Amino acid sequence: MNTNEQLAEARVASAFLEVVDVFSDAIDGDRYLTVLLQAAEVARVNDGALVIDDGSGTLHVAVASGDSVLALQRDGSALRRSSLATCLSHGIPVTEEFAPGDVLFEPYVGEAIRQDFRFEYLFPLRYRDRVMGALVLLDRRDVRLEPAR
């Protein structure tokens, strides 16, 4: 990995960690979100649903159980391997995929609904006051989020 790639990865990690810091008490009481963010280079995560970017331009919708999240936490290599390979090696099935540029998100939405993730929340990922992307949080519950103070 060259220096530019390392810097880009660090920027993304910082952006995700900022979101985790702000919202962890409200939405991440079981720490699944934090663990999964640490295990994947680029991830959009909930405590059971995970969307990962494998670097090829394809986003994969996966579903993670509590046991597979604990396995990720125990495996130090999860931080060094590709997010897709890491998830597959820990038994997190990739259930659907879609192209990020595709305006039709039926496969993504359909799979989420099949897995009973009916509520969606969007949070900006910021790094040095720039929005670097968005965290898409899916949940089975209607979570009442309080604004960060």
Short mmCIF file of N, CA and C in Angstrom, two decimals:
data_model
loop_
_atom_site.label_atom_id
_atom_site.label_comp_id
_atom_site.label_asym_id
_atom_site.label_seq_id
_atom_site.Cartn_x
_atom_site.Cartn_y
_atom_site.Cartn_z
N MET A 1 0.86 -1.18 0.00
CA MET A 1 0.00 0.00 0.00
C MET A 1 0.90 1.23 0.00
N ASN A 2 0.67 2.16 -0.95
CA ASN A 2 1.51 3.35 -1.00
C ASN A 2 1.03 4.41 -0.01
N THR A 3 1.81 5.47 0.10
CA THR A 3 1.52 6.51 1.10
C THR A 3 0.18 7.17 0.85
N ASN A 4 -0.15 7.46 -0.41
CA ASN A 4 -1.44 8.09 -0.72
C ASN A 4 -2.61 7.20 -0.32
N GLU A 5 -2.48 5.89 -0.57
CA GLU A 5 -3.54 4.96 -0.18
C GLU A 5 -3.68 4.90 1.34
N GLN A 6 -2.55 4.94 2.05
CA GLN A 6 -2.60 4.92 3.51
C GLN A 6 -3.28 6.18 4.04
N LEU A 7 -2.96 7.33 3.44
CA LEU A 7 -3.58 8.58 3.88
C LEU A 7 -5.08 8.56 3.61
N ALA A 8 -5.47 8.06 2.43
CA ALA A 8 -6.90 7.99 2.10
C ALA A 8 -7.62 7.07 3.08
N GLU A 9 -7.00 5.94 3.41
CA GLU A 9 -7.62 5.00 4.35
C GLU A 9 -7.76 5.64 5.73
N ALA A 10 -6.74 6.38 6.14
CA ALA A 10 -6.79 7.05 7.45
C ALA A 10 -7.89 8.10 7.49
N ARG A 11 -8.09 8.82 6.37
CA ARG A 11 -9.15 9.83 6.32
C ARG A 11 -10.52 9.17 6.46
N VAL A 12 -10.72 8.07 5.75
CA VAL A 12 -12.01 7.37 5.84
C VAL A 12 -12.22 6.86 7.25
N ALA A 13 -11.18 6.25 7.83
CA ALA A 13 -11.30 5.72 9.20
C ALA A 13 -11.64 6.84 10.17
N SER A 14 -11.00 7.99 10.02
CA SER A 14 -11.28 9.12 10.92
C SER A 14 -12.72 9.58 10.78
N ALA A 15 -13.22 9.61 9.55
CA ALA A 15 -14.60 10.05 9.32
C ALA A 15 -15.57 9.11 10.00
N PHE A 16 -15.36 7.80 9.84
CA PHE A 16 -16.26 6.84 10.47
C PHE A 16 -16.19 6.94 11.98
N LEU A 17 -14.98 7.06 12.51
CA LEU A 17 -14.84 7.11 13.96
C LEU A 17 -15.51 8.34 14.53
N GLU A 18 -15.51 9.44 13.78
CA GLU A 18 -16.21 10.64 14.25
C GLU A 18 -17.70 10.35 14.41
N VAL A 19 -18.28 9.68 13.44
CA VAL A 19 -19.70 9.33 13.53
C VAL A 19 -19.94 8.41 14.71
N VAL A 20 -19.08 7.42 14.87
CA VAL A 20 -19.22 6.50 15.99
C VAL A 20 -19.16 7.25 17.31
N ASP A 21 -18.21 8.17 17.44
CA ASP A 21 -18.08 8.94 18.68
C ASP A 21 -19.36 9.72 18.98
N VAL A 22 -19.94 10.34 17.97
CA VAL A 22 -21.10 11.20 18.18
C VAL A 22 -22.34 10.38 18.51
N PHE A 23 -22.53 9.26 17.83
CA PHE A 23 -23.80 8.54 17.94
C PHE A 23 -23.72 7.24 18.73
N SER A 24 -22.55 6.87 19.23
CA SER A 24 -22.42 5.54 19.83
C SER A 24 -23.36 5.34 21.01
N ASP A 25 -23.52 6.35 21.84
CA ASP A 25 -24.39 6.17 23.00
C ASP A 25 -25.85 6.00 22.59
N ALA A 26 -26.26 6.69 21.52
CA ALA A 26 -27.66 6.65 21.10
C ALA A 26 -28.01 5.37 20.36
N ILE A 27 -27.10 4.88 19.50
CA ILE A 27 -27.49 3.79 18.60
C ILE A 27 -26.59 2.58 18.66
N ASP A 28 -25.55 2.60 19.48
CA ASP A 28 -24.58 1.51 19.44
C ASP A 28 -24.30 0.97 20.83
N GLY A 29 -25.36 0.77 21.60
CA GLY A 29 -25.18 0.29 22.95
C GLY A 29 -24.49 -1.05 23.04
N ASP A 30 -24.69 -1.92 22.03
CA ASP A 30 -24.06 -3.24 22.06
C ASP A 30 -22.69 -3.24 21.39
N ARG A 31 -22.27 -2.12 20.84
CA ARG A 31 -20.94 -1.92 20.23
C ARG A 31 -20.77 -2.66 18.91
N TYR A 32 -21.81 -3.25 18.34
CA TYR A 32 -21.67 -3.92 17.04
C TYR A 32 -21.22 -2.93 15.97
N LEU A 33 -21.80 -1.74 15.98
CA LEU A 33 -21.47 -0.75 14.97
C LEU A 33 -19.99 -0.44 15.01
N THR A 34 -19.45 -0.20 16.18
CA THR A 34 -18.05 0.13 16.32
C THR A 34 -17.16 -1.00 15.83
N VAL A 35 -17.48 -2.23 16.22
CA VAL A 35 -16.67 -3.38 15.82
C VAL A 35 -16.66 -3.54 14.31
N LEU A 36 -17.82 -3.44 13.69
CA LEU A 36 -17.89 -3.63 12.24
C LEU A 36 -17.20 -2.51 11.50
N LEU A 37 -17.30 -1.29 11.99
CA LEU A 37 -16.59 -0.19 11.34
C LEU A 37 -15.09 -0.42 11.41
N GLN A 38 -14.61 -0.95 12.51
CA GLN A 38 -13.18 -1.20 12.65
C GLN A 38 -12.73 -2.35 11.76
N ALA A 39 -13.65 -3.26 11.43
CA ALA A 39 -13.29 -4.45 10.68
C ALA A 39 -13.31 -4.23 9.17
N ALA A 40 -13.94 -3.19 8.69
CA ALA A 40 -14.06 -2.96 7.25
C ALA A 40 -13.48 -1.60 6.88
N GLU A 41 -12.82 -1.55 5.72
CA GLU A 41 -12.25 -0.28 5.29
C GLU A 41 -13.34 0.74 5.04
N VAL A 42 -14.36 0.34 4.32
CA VAL A 42 -15.48 1.23 4.03
C VAL A 42 -16.74 0.43 4.30
N ALA A 43 -17.57 0.89 5.23
CA ALA A 43 -18.75 0.12 5.58
C ALA A 43 -19.90 1.03 5.95
N ARG A 44 -21.09 0.58 5.65
CA ARG A 44 -22.31 1.23 6.12
C ARG A 44 -23.01 0.16 6.94
N VAL A 45 -23.21 0.44 8.19
CA VAL A 45 -23.44 -0.63 9.14
C VAL A 45 -24.62 -0.38 10.06
N ASN A 46 -25.27 -1.44 10.48
CA ASN A 46 -26.12 -1.43 11.66
C ASN A 46 -25.72 -2.60 12.52
N ASP A 47 -26.44 -2.83 13.60
CA ASP A 47 -26.10 -3.94 14.47
C ASP A 47 -26.37 -5.29 13.82
N GLY A 48 -27.04 -5.32 12.68
CA GLY A 48 -27.26 -6.59 12.02
C GLY A 48 -27.11 -6.51 10.52
N ALA A 49 -27.14 -5.33 9.93
CA ALA A 49 -27.03 -5.22 8.48
C ALA A 49 -25.77 -4.45 8.13
N LEU A 50 -25.10 -4.90 7.10
CA LEU A 50 -23.81 -4.33 6.74
C LEU A 50 -23.74 -4.17 5.22
N VAL A 51 -23.36 -3.00 4.76
CA VAL A 51 -23.12 -2.79 3.34
C VAL A 51 -21.64 -2.48 3.20
N ILE A 52 -20.91 -3.29 2.44
CA ILE A 52 -19.48 -3.10 2.33
C ILE A 52 -19.06 -2.84 0.89
N ASP A 53 -17.99 -2.08 0.75
CA ASP A 53 -17.40 -1.79 -0.55
C ASP A 53 -16.15 -2.64 -0.67
N ASP A 54 -16.11 -3.55 -1.64
CA ASP A 54 -14.96 -4.44 -1.76
C ASP A 54 -13.84 -3.83 -2.59
N GLY A 55 -13.98 -2.56 -2.97
CA GLY A 55 -12.93 -1.89 -3.73
C GLY A 55 -13.10 -2.01 -5.23
N SER A 56 -14.04 -2.82 -5.70
CA SER A 56 -14.23 -3.01 -7.13
C SER A 56 -15.31 -2.08 -7.68
N GLY A 57 -15.91 -1.28 -6.80
CA GLY A 57 -17.01 -0.43 -7.23
C GLY A 57 -18.37 -1.06 -6.99
N THR A 58 -18.38 -2.27 -6.44
CA THR A 58 -19.63 -2.95 -6.14
C THR A 58 -19.87 -2.91 -4.63
N LEU A 59 -21.07 -2.57 -4.24
CA LEU A 59 -21.45 -2.62 -2.83
C LEU A 59 -22.19 -3.92 -2.58
N HIS A 60 -21.88 -4.57 -1.47
CA HIS A 60 -22.49 -5.84 -1.12
C HIS A 60 -23.33 -5.66 0.13
N VAL A 61 -24.56 -6.12 0.10
CA VAL A 61 -25.40 -6.10 1.29
C VAL A 61 -25.20 -7.43 2.01
N ALA A 62 -24.80 -7.37 3.26
CA ALA A 62 -24.58 -8.58 4.05
C ALA A 62 -25.39 -8.48 5.33
N VAL A 63 -25.56 -9.61 5.97
CA VAL A 63 -26.26 -9.65 7.24
C VAL A 63 -25.34 -10.31 8.26
N ALA A 64 -25.16 -9.67 9.40
CA ALA A 64 -24.25 -10.18 10.41
C ALA A 64 -25.02 -10.55 11.67
N SER A 65 -24.66 -11.69 12.24
CA SER A 65 -25.25 -12.07 13.53
C SER A 65 -24.33 -11.61 14.65
N GLY A 66 -24.84 -11.63 15.86
CA GLY A 66 -24.01 -11.27 16.99
C GLY A 66 -22.78 -12.14 17.10
N ASP A 67 -22.92 -13.45 16.81
CA ASP A 67 -21.78 -14.36 16.90
C ASP A 67 -20.71 -14.01 15.90
N SER A 68 -21.12 -13.67 14.66
CA SER A 68 -20.12 -13.34 13.65
C SER A 68 -19.42 -12.03 13.98
N VAL A 69 -20.14 -11.10 14.61
CA VAL A 69 -19.51 -9.85 15.02
C VAL A 69 -18.47 -10.12 16.09
N LEU A 70 -18.78 -11.00 17.04
CA LEU A 70 -17.81 -11.34 18.08
C LEU A 70 -16.58 -12.01 17.47
N ALA A 71 -16.79 -12.84 16.45
CA ALA A 71 -15.65 -13.47 15.78
C ALA A 71 -14.77 -12.41 15.11
N LEU A 72 -15.39 -11.41 14.50
CA LEU A 72 -14.62 -10.32 13.91
C LEU A 72 -13.80 -9.60 14.97
N GLN A 73 -14.39 -9.40 16.12
CA GLN A 73 -13.72 -8.68 17.19
C GLN A 73 -12.50 -9.45 17.68
N ARG A 74 -12.62 -10.77 17.76
CA ARG A 74 -11.51 -11.59 18.26
C ARG A 74 -10.38 -11.71 17.24
N ASP A 75 -10.67 -11.59 15.97
CA ASP A 75 -9.69 -11.83 14.91
C ASP A 75 -8.95 -10.55 14.56
N GLY A 76 -7.71 -10.42 15.00
CA GLY A 76 -6.93 -9.21 14.72
C GLY A 76 -6.69 -9.00 13.24
N SER A 77 -6.70 -10.08 12.45
CA SER A 77 -6.45 -9.94 11.02
C SER A 77 -7.58 -9.22 10.32
N ALA A 78 -8.73 -9.08 10.99
CA ALA A 78 -9.87 -8.40 10.37
C ALA A 78 -9.52 -6.97 10.00
N LEU A 79 -8.58 -6.37 10.72
CA LEU A 79 -8.23 -4.98 10.45
C LEU A 79 -7.28 -4.85 9.27
N ARG A 80 -6.71 -5.97 8.82
CA ARG A 80 -5.70 -5.88 7.75
C ARG A 80 -6.17 -6.47 6.43
N ARG A 81 -7.26 -7.21 6.43
CA ARG A 81 -7.72 -7.86 5.21
C ARG A 81 -8.86 -7.08 4.58
N SER A 82 -9.20 -7.47 3.35
CA SER A 82 -10.29 -6.76 2.69
C SER A 82 -11.59 -7.01 3.45
N SER A 83 -12.47 -6.03 3.44
CA SER A 83 -13.72 -6.15 4.19
C SER A 83 -14.58 -7.30 3.68
N LEU A 84 -14.62 -7.51 2.37
CA LEU A 84 -15.44 -8.58 1.83
C LEU A 84 -14.91 -9.94 2.26
N ALA A 85 -13.60 -10.13 2.12
CA ALA A 85 -13.00 -11.41 2.52
C ALA A 85 -13.17 -11.64 4.01
N THR A 86 -13.01 -10.60 4.79
CA THR A 86 -13.16 -10.72 6.24
C THR A 86 -14.56 -11.17 6.61
N CYS A 87 -15.56 -10.53 6.01
CA CYS A 87 -16.95 -10.88 6.34
C CYS A 87 -17.26 -12.31 5.92
N LEU A 88 -16.83 -12.70 4.72
CA LEU A 88 -17.11 -14.05 4.25
C LEU A 88 -16.42 -15.08 5.13
N SER A 89 -15.18 -14.80 5.56
CA SER A 89 -14.43 -15.76 6.36
C SER A 89 -15.03 -15.94 7.75
N HIS A 90 -15.84 -14.98 8.18
CA HIS A 90 -16.47 -15.08 9.49
C HIS A 90 -17.93 -15.51 9.39
N GLY A 91 -18.31 -16.01 8.22
CA GLY A 91 -19.65 -16.54 8.09
C GLY A 91 -20.74 -15.50 7.93
N ILE A 92 -20.36 -14.27 7.57
CA ILE A 92 -21.37 -13.25 7.30
C ILE A 92 -21.74 -13.37 5.82
N PRO A 93 -22.93 -13.84 5.51
CA PRO A 93 -23.27 -14.08 4.11
C PRO A 93 -23.50 -12.79 3.34
N VAL A 94 -22.96 -12.74 2.13
CA VAL A 94 -23.28 -11.64 1.23
C VAL A 94 -24.55 -12.04 0.52
N THR A 95 -25.62 -11.29 0.75
CA THR A 95 -26.93 -11.73 0.31
C THR A 95 -27.41 -11.06 -0.97
N GLU A 96 -26.89 -9.88 -1.28
CA GLU A 96 -27.26 -9.16 -2.49
C GLU A 96 -26.11 -8.23 -2.85
N GLU A 97 -26.12 -7.74 -4.06
CA GLU A 97 -25.17 -6.70 -4.43
C GLU A 97 -25.82 -5.78 -5.45
N PHE A 98 -25.30 -4.56 -5.54
CA PHE A 98 -25.81 -3.62 -6.52
C PHE A 98 -24.72 -2.62 -6.86
N ALA A 99 -24.82 -2.04 -8.03
CA ALA A 99 -23.83 -1.04 -8.45
C ALA A 99 -24.16 0.29 -7.79
N PRO A 100 -23.16 0.97 -7.20
CA PRO A 100 -23.44 2.23 -6.52
C PRO A 100 -24.10 3.27 -7.41
N GLY A 101 -23.80 3.25 -8.71
CA GLY A 101 -24.36 4.25 -9.60
C GLY A 101 -25.78 3.93 -10.06
N ASP A 102 -26.27 2.77 -9.68
CA ASP A 102 -27.60 2.34 -10.11
C ASP A 102 -28.65 3.09 -9.30
N VAL A 103 -29.54 3.81 -10.00
CA VAL A 103 -30.56 4.57 -9.27
C VAL A 103 -31.69 3.67 -8.78
N LEU A 104 -31.73 2.44 -9.23
CA LEU A 104 -32.75 1.50 -8.78
C LEU A 104 -32.16 0.63 -7.68
N PHE A 105 -32.61 0.84 -6.46
CA PHE A 105 -32.03 0.15 -5.33
C PHE A 105 -32.91 -1.01 -4.85
N GLU A 106 -33.73 -1.57 -5.75
CA GLU A 106 -34.63 -2.64 -5.33
C GLU A 106 -33.92 -3.82 -4.69
N PRO A 107 -32.79 -4.28 -5.25
CA PRO A 107 -32.13 -5.43 -4.60
C PRO A 107 -31.73 -5.12 -3.16
N TYR A 108 -31.19 -3.93 -2.95
CA TYR A 108 -30.76 -3.51 -1.61
C TYR A 108 -31.95 -3.38 -0.67
N VAL A 109 -32.96 -2.66 -1.10
CA VAL A 109 -34.13 -2.44 -0.26
C VAL A 109 -34.87 -3.75 -0.03
N GLY A 110 -35.02 -4.53 -1.09
CA GLY A 110 -35.72 -5.81 -0.96
C GLY A 110 -35.06 -6.74 0.03
N GLU A 111 -33.73 -6.83 -0.03
CA GLU A 111 -33.02 -7.70 0.90
C GLU A 111 -33.13 -7.19 2.32
N ALA A 112 -33.02 -5.88 2.50
CA ALA A 112 -33.14 -5.30 3.84
C ALA A 112 -34.52 -5.60 4.42
N ILE A 113 -35.57 -5.47 3.60
CA ILE A 113 -36.93 -5.74 4.08
C ILE A 113 -37.09 -7.22 4.40
N ARG A 114 -36.52 -8.09 3.56
CA ARG A 114 -36.59 -9.53 3.84
C ARG A 114 -35.94 -9.85 5.18
N GLN A 115 -34.90 -9.09 5.51
CA GLN A 115 -34.21 -9.31 6.78
C GLN A 115 -34.85 -8.49 7.91
N ASP A 116 -35.97 -7.85 7.62
CA ASP A 116 -36.75 -7.09 8.61
C ASP A 116 -36.07 -5.80 9.05
N PHE A 117 -35.21 -5.23 8.19
CA PHE A 117 -34.64 -3.91 8.47
C PHE A 117 -35.51 -2.89 7.73
N ARG A 118 -36.41 -2.24 8.46
CA ARG A 118 -37.41 -1.39 7.84
C ARG A 118 -37.17 0.10 8.04
N PHE A 119 -36.25 0.46 8.91
CA PHE A 119 -36.00 1.87 9.21
C PHE A 119 -34.60 2.25 8.76
N GLU A 120 -34.49 3.37 8.09
CA GLU A 120 -33.20 3.81 7.54
C GLU A 120 -32.87 5.20 8.08
N TYR A 121 -31.62 5.38 8.46
CA TYR A 121 -31.14 6.67 8.97
C TYR A 121 -29.84 7.01 8.25
N LEU A 122 -29.70 8.24 7.85
CA LEU A 122 -28.50 8.70 7.14
C LEU A 122 -27.74 9.68 8.01
N PHE A 123 -26.44 9.47 8.14
CA PHE A 123 -25.59 10.38 8.90
C PHE A 123 -24.41 10.78 8.02
N PRO A 124 -24.07 12.07 7.98
CA PRO A 124 -22.91 12.48 7.19
C PRO A 124 -21.61 12.03 7.86
N LEU A 125 -20.65 11.65 7.03
CA LEU A 125 -19.31 11.35 7.52
C LEU A 125 -18.45 12.56 7.23
N ARG A 126 -17.89 13.16 8.27
CA ARG A 126 -17.12 14.40 8.09
C ARG A 126 -15.67 14.17 8.46
N TYR A 127 -14.80 14.83 7.73
CA TYR A 127 -13.38 14.85 8.06
C TYR A 127 -12.88 16.25 7.81
N ARG A 128 -12.43 16.92 8.86
CA ARG A 128 -11.97 18.30 8.76
C ARG A 128 -13.01 19.19 8.09
N ASP A 129 -14.23 19.09 8.56
CA ASP A 129 -15.35 19.91 8.11
C ASP A 129 -15.79 19.63 6.68
N ARG A 130 -15.30 18.58 6.06
CA ARG A 130 -15.76 18.18 4.73
C ARG A 130 -16.58 16.91 4.87
N VAL A 131 -17.68 16.83 4.14
CA VAL A 131 -18.47 15.60 4.13
C VAL A 131 -17.80 14.62 3.19
N MET A 132 -17.39 13.46 3.74
CA MET A 132 -16.66 12.47 2.96
C MET A 132 -17.59 11.38 2.43
N GLY A 133 -18.81 11.34 2.92
CA GLY A 133 -19.74 10.30 2.52
C GLY A 133 -20.88 10.26 3.52
N ALA A 134 -21.56 9.13 3.57
CA ALA A 134 -22.68 9.01 4.49
C ALA A 134 -22.70 7.62 5.09
N LEU A 135 -23.07 7.56 6.34
CA LEU A 135 -23.31 6.29 7.00
C LEU A 135 -24.79 5.99 6.85
N VAL A 136 -25.12 4.84 6.30
CA VAL A 136 -26.51 4.41 6.18
C VAL A 136 -26.77 3.39 7.28
N LEU A 137 -27.59 3.77 8.21
CA LEU A 137 -27.92 2.89 9.33
C LEU A 137 -29.28 2.27 9.07
N LEU A 138 -29.33 0.96 9.07
CA LEU A 138 -30.60 0.24 8.95
C LEU A 138 -30.93 -0.36 10.30
N ASP A 139 -32.19 -0.35 10.64
CA ASP A 139 -32.57 -0.91 11.93
C ASP A 139 -33.91 -1.59 11.83
N ARG A 140 -34.12 -2.56 12.70
CA ARG A 140 -35.42 -3.23 12.78
C ARG A 140 -36.39 -2.42 13.62
N ARG A 141 -35.86 -1.46 14.37
CA ARG A 141 -36.70 -0.66 15.26
C ARG A 141 -36.73 0.78 14.78
N ASP A 142 -37.76 1.49 15.19
CA ASP A 142 -37.85 2.92 14.94
C ASP A 142 -37.10 3.60 16.08
N VAL A 143 -35.85 3.96 15.82
CA VAL A 143 -34.98 4.52 16.85
C VAL A 143 -35.22 6.02 16.94
N ARG A 144 -35.50 6.48 18.14
CA ARG A 144 -35.67 7.92 18.37
C ARG A 144 -34.32 8.51 18.72
N LEU A 145 -33.72 9.19 17.77
CA LEU A 145 -32.38 9.74 17.98
C LEU A 145 -32.47 11.17 18.48
N GLU A 146 -31.71 11.46 19.50
CA GLU A 146 -31.62 12.83 20.01
C GLU A 146 -30.47 13.52 19.30
N PRO A 147 -30.63 14.80 18.94
CA PRO A 147 -29.53 15.53 18.30
C PRO A 147 -28.31 15.56 19.22
N ALA A 148 -27.12 15.49 18.62
CA ALA A 148 -25.88 15.58 19.40
C ALA A 148 -25.78 16.96 20.02
N ARG A 149 -25.32 17.03 21.25
CA ARG A 149 -25.18 18.31 21.94
C ARG A 149 -23.77 18.82 21.84
#
